[in-house]
PDB file of C-alpha atoms in Angstrom:
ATOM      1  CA  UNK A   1     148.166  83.700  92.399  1.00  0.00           C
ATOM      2  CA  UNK A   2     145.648  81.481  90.204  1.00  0.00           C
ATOM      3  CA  UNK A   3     145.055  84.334  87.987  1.00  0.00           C
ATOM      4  CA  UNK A   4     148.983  84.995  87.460  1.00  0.00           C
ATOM      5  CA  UNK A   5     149.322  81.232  86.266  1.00  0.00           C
ATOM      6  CA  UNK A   6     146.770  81.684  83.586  1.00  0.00           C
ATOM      7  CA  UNK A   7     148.285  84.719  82.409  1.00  0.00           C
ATOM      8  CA  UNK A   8     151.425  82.728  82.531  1.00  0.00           C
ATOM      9  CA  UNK A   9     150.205  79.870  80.255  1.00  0.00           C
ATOM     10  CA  UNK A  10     148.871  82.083  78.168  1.00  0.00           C
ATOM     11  CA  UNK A  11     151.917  84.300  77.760  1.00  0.00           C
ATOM     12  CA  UNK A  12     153.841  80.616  77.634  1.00  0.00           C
ATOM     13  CA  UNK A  13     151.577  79.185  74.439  1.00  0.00           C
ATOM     14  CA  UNK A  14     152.256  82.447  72.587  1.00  0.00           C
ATOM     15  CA  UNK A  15     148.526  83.626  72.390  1.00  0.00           C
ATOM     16  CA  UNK A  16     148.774  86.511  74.612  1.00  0.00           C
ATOM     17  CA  UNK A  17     148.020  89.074  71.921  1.00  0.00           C
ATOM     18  CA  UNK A  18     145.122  87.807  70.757  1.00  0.00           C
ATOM     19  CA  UNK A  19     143.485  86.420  73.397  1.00  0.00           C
ATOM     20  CA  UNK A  20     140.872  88.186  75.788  1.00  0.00           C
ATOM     21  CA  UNK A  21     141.119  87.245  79.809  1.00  0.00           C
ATOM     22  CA  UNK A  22     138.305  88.370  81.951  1.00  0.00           C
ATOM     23  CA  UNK A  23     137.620  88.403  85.780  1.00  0.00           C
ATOM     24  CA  UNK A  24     134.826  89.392  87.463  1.00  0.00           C
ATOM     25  CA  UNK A  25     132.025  87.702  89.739  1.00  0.00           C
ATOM     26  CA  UNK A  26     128.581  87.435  89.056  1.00  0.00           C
ATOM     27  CA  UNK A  27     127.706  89.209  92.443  1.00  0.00           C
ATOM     28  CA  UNK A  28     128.838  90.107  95.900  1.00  0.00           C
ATOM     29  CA  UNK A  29     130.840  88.170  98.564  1.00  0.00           C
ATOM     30  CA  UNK A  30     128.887  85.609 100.532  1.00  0.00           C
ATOM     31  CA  UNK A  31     129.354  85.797 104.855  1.00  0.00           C
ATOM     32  CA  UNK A  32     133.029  85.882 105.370  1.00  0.00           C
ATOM     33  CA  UNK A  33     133.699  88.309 102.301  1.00  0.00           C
ATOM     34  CA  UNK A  34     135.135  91.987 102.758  1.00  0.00           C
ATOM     35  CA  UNK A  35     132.320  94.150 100.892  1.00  0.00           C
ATOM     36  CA  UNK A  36     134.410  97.163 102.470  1.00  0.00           C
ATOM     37  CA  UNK A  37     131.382  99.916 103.015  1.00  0.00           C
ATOM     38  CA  UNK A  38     129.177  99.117 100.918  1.00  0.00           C
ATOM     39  CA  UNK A  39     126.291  97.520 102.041  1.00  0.00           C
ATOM     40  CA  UNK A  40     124.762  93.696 101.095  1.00  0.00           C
ATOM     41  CA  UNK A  41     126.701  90.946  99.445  1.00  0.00           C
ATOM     42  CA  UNK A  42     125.870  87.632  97.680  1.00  0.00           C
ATOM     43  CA  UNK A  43     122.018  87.523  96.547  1.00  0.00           C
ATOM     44  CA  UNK A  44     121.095  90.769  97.377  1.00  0.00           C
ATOM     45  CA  UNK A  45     120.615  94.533  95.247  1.00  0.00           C
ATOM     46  CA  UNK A  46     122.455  96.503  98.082  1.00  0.00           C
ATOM     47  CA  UNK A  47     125.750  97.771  95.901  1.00  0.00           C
ATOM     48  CA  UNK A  48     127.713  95.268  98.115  1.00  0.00           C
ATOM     49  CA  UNK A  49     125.820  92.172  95.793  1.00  0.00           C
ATOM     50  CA  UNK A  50     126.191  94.425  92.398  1.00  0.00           C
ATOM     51  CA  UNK A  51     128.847  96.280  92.308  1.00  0.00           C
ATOM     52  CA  UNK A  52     131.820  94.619  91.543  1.00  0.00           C
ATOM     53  CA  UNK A  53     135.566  95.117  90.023  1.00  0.00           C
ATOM     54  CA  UNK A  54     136.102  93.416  87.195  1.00  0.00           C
ATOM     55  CA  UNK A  55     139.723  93.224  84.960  1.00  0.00           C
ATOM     56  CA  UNK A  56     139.810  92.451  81.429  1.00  0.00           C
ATOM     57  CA  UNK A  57     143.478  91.464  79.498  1.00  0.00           C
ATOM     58  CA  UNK A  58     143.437  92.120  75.571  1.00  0.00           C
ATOM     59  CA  UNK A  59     146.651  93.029  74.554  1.00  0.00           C
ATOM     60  CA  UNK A  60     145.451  94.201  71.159  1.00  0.00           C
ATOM     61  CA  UNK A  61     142.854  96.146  72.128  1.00  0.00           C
ATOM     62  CA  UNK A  62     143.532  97.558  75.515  1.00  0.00           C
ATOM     63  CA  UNK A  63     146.801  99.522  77.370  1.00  0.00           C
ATOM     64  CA  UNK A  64     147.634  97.550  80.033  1.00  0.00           C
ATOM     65  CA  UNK A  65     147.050  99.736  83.325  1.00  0.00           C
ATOM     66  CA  UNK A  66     143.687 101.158  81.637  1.00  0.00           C
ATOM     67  CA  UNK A  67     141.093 101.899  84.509  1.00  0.00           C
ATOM     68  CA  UNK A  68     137.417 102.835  83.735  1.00  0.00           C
ATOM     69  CA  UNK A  69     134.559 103.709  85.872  1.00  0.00           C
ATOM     70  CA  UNK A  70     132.277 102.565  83.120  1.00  0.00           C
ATOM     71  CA  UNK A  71     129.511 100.400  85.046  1.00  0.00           C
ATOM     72  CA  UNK A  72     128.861  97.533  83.576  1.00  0.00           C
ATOM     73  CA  UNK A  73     126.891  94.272  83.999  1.00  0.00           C
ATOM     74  CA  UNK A  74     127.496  90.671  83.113  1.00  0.00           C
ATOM     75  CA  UNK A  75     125.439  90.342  79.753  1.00  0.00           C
ATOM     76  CA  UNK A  76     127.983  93.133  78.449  1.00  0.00           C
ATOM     77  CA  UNK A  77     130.740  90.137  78.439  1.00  0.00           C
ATOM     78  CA  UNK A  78     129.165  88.181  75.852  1.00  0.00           C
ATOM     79  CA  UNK A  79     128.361  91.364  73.324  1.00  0.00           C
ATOM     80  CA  UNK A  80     131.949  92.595  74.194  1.00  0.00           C
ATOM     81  CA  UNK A  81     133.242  89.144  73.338  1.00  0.00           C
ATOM     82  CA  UNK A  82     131.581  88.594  69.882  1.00  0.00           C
ATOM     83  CA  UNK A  83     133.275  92.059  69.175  1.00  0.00           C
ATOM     84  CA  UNK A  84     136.012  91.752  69.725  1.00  0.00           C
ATOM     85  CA  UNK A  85     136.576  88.557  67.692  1.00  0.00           C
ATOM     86  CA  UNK A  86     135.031  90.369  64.831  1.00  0.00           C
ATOM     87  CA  UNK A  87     132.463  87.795  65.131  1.00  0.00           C
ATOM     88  CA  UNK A  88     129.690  87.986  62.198  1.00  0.00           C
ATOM     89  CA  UNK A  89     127.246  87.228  65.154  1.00  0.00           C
ATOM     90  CA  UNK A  90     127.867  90.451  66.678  1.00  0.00           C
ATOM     91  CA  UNK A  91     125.104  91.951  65.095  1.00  0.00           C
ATOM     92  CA  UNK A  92     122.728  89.862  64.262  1.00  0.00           C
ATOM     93  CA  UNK A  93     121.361  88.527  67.532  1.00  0.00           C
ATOM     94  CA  UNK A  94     119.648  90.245  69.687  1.00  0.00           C
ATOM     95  CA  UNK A  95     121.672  90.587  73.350  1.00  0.00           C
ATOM     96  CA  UNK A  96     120.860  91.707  76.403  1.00  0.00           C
ATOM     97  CA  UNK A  97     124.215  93.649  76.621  1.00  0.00           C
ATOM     98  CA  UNK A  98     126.156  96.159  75.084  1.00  0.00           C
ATOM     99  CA  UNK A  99     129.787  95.767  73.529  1.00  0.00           C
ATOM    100  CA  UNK A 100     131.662  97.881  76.071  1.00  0.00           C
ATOM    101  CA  UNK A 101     134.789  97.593  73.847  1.00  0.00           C
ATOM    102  CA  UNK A 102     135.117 100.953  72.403  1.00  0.00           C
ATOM    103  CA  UNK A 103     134.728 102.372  76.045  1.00  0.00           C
ATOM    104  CA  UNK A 104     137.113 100.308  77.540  1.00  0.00           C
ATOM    105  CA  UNK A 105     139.389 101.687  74.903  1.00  0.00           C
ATOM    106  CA  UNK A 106     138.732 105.131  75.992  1.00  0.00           C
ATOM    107  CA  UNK A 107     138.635 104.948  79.645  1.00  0.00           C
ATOM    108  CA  UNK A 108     138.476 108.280  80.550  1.00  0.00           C
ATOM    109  CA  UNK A 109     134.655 108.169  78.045  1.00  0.00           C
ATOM    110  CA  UNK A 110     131.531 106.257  79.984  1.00  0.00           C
ATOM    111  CA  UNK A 111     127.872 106.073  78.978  1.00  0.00           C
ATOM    112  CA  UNK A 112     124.698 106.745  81.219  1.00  0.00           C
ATOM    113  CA  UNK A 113     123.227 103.302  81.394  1.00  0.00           C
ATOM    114  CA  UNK A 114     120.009 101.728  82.635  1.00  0.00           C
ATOM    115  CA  UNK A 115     119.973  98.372  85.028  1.00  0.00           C
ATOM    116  CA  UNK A 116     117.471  96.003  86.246  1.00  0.00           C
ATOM    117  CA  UNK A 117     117.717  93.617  88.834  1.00  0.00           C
ATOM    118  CA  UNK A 118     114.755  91.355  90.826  1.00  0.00           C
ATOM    119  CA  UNK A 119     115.313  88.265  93.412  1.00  0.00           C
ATOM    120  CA  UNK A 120     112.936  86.264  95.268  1.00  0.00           C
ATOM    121  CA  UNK A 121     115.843  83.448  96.419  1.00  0.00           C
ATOM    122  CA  UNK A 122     116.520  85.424 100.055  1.00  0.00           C
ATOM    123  CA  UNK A 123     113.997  88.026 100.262  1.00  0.00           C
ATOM    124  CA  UNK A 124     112.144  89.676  97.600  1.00  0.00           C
ATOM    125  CA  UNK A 125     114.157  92.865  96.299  1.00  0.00           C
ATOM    126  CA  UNK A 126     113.927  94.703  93.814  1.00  0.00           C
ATOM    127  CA  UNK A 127     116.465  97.963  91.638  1.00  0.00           C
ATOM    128  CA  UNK A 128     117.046  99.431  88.510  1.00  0.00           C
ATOM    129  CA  UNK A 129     120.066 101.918  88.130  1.00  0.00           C
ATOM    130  CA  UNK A 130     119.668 104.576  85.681  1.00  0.00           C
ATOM    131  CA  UNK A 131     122.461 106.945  85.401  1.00  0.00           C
ATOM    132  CA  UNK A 132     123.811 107.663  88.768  1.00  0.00           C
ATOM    133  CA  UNK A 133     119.439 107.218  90.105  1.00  0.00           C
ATOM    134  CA  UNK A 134     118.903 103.882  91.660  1.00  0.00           C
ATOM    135  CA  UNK A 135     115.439 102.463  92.976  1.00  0.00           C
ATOM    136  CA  UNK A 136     115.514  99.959  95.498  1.00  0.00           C
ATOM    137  CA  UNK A 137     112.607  97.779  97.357  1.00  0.00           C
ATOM    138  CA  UNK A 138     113.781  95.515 100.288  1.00  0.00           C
ATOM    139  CA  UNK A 139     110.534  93.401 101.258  1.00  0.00           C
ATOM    140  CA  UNK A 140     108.526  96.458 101.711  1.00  0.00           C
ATOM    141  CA  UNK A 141     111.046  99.245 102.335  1.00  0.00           C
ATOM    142  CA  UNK A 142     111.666 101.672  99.302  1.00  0.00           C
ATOM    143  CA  UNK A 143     114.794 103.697  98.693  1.00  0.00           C
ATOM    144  CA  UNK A 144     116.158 106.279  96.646  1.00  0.00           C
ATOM    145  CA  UNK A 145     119.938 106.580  96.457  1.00  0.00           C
ATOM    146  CA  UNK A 146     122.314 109.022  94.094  1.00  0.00           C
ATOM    147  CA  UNK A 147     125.401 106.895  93.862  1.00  0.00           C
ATOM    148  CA  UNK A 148     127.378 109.421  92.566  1.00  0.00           C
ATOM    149  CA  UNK A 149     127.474 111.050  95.734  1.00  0.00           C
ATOM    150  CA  UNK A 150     126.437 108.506  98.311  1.00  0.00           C
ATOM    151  CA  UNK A 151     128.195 105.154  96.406  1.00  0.00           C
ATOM    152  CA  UNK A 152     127.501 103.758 100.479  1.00  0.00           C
ATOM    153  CA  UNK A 153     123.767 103.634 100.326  1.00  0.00           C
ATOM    154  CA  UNK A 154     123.786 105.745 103.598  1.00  0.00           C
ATOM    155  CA  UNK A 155     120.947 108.406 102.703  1.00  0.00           C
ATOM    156  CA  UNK A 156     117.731 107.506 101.112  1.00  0.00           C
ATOM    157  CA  UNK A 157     116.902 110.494  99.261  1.00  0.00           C
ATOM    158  CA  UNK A 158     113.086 108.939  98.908  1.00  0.00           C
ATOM    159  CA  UNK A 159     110.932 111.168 100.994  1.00  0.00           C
ATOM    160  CA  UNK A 160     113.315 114.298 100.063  1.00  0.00           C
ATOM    161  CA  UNK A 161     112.732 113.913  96.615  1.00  0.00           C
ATOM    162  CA  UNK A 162     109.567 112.382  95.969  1.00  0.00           C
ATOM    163  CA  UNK A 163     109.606 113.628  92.533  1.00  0.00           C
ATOM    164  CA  UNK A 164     112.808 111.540  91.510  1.00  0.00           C
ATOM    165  CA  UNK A 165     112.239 108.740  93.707  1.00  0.00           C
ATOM    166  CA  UNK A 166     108.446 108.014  91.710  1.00  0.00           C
ATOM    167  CA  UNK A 167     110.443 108.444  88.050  1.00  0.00           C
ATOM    168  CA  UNK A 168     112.922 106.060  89.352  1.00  0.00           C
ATOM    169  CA  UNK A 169     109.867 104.057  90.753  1.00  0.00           C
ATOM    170  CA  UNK A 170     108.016 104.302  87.575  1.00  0.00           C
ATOM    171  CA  UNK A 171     111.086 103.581  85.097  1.00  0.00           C
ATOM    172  CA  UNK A 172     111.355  99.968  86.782  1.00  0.00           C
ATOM    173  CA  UNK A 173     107.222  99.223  86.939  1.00  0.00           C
ATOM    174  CA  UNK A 174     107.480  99.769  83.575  1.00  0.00           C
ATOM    175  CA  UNK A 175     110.327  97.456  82.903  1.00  0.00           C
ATOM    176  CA  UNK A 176     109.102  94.982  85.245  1.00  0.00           C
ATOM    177  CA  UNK A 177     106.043  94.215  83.437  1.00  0.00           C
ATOM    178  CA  UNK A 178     107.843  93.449  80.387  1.00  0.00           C
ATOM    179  CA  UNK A 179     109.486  90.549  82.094  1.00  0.00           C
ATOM    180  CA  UNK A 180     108.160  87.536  83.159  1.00  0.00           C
ATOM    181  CA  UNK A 181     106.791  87.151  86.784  1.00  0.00           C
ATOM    182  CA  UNK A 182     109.613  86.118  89.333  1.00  0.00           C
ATOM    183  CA  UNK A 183     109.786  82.643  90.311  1.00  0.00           C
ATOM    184  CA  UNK A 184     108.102  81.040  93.509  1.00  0.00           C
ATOM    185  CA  UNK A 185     110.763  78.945  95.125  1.00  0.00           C
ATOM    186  CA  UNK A 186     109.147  76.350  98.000  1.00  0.00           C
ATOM    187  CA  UNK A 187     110.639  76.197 101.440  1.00  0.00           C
TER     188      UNK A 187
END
């Protein structure tokens, strides 16, 4: 209802073709939210806390009705922003996310992409998503999940595929110790 009075006022002020609207959350429900099947929610790396729908209004740049499976993950706002304003920023800082504006065009065109996640606020956990592959450490349970054909996190694949499950492993070691060490919150 919110959402369809902003659209309103915006349609209302005469901006509505050049202006860029977008919704999303920065992760999943908290207690009393509907994650449907997927597992987690709020603060944690089950696909219930990252994966999320998101809609994006741009008149100019994107058919209205446009649906995309493209995954994508909140530092892609900002980079998709400065693009689309033609901003003369867009390429000359360095941003953790891509410009998914070209793909959004084209929604029936995604890219294989690489994410990393870590939290210590809950319990420690730890991902990274590469392609359909994701790693996944829960305190000090590991799992191996293809998402493309278990998007439910219902079958670790870690001890049937050993082989995938320490590249996964491995991919996120490495980009782990390029960041810098997780903070230690008191209780």
């Amino acid at each position: 209802e919110n959402l369809g009075r902003i659209l309103q006022a915006v349609r209302d002020s005469g901006l509505e073709q050049n202006t860029m609207i977008i919704l999303t959350s920065d992760n999943g429900g908290e207690k009393f939210s509907d994650m449907g099947a997927y597992k987690g929610g709020k603060m944690q790396l089950w696909e219930g806390g990252t994966r999320l729908p998101a809609a994006i209004a741009c008149i100019e740049v994107i058919a209205p009705n446009t649906k995309s499976l493209q995954p994508v993950i909140t530092m892609d706002w900002t980079a998709t922003i400065l693009d689309a304003s033609k901003s003369v920023y867009a390429d000359t800082i360095a941003l953790d996310g891509i410009s998914v504006l070209d793909l959004l065009k084209q929604s029936h065109q995604s890219i294989s992409r690489t994410f990393y996640w870590r939290t210590s606020n809950r319990v420690r956990a730890d991902a990274l998503r590469e392609g359909n592959w994701k790693y996944l450490r829960v305190d000090h349970d590991e799992f191996l999940f293809n998402l493309a054909d278990d998007p439910y996190e219902t079958n670790n694949l870690k001890d049937t595929m050993p082989s995938k499950f320490k590249e996964i492993k491995t991919a996120f070691l490495k980009l782990d110790k390029q960041m810098l060490a997780p903070l230690v919150l008191a209780r």
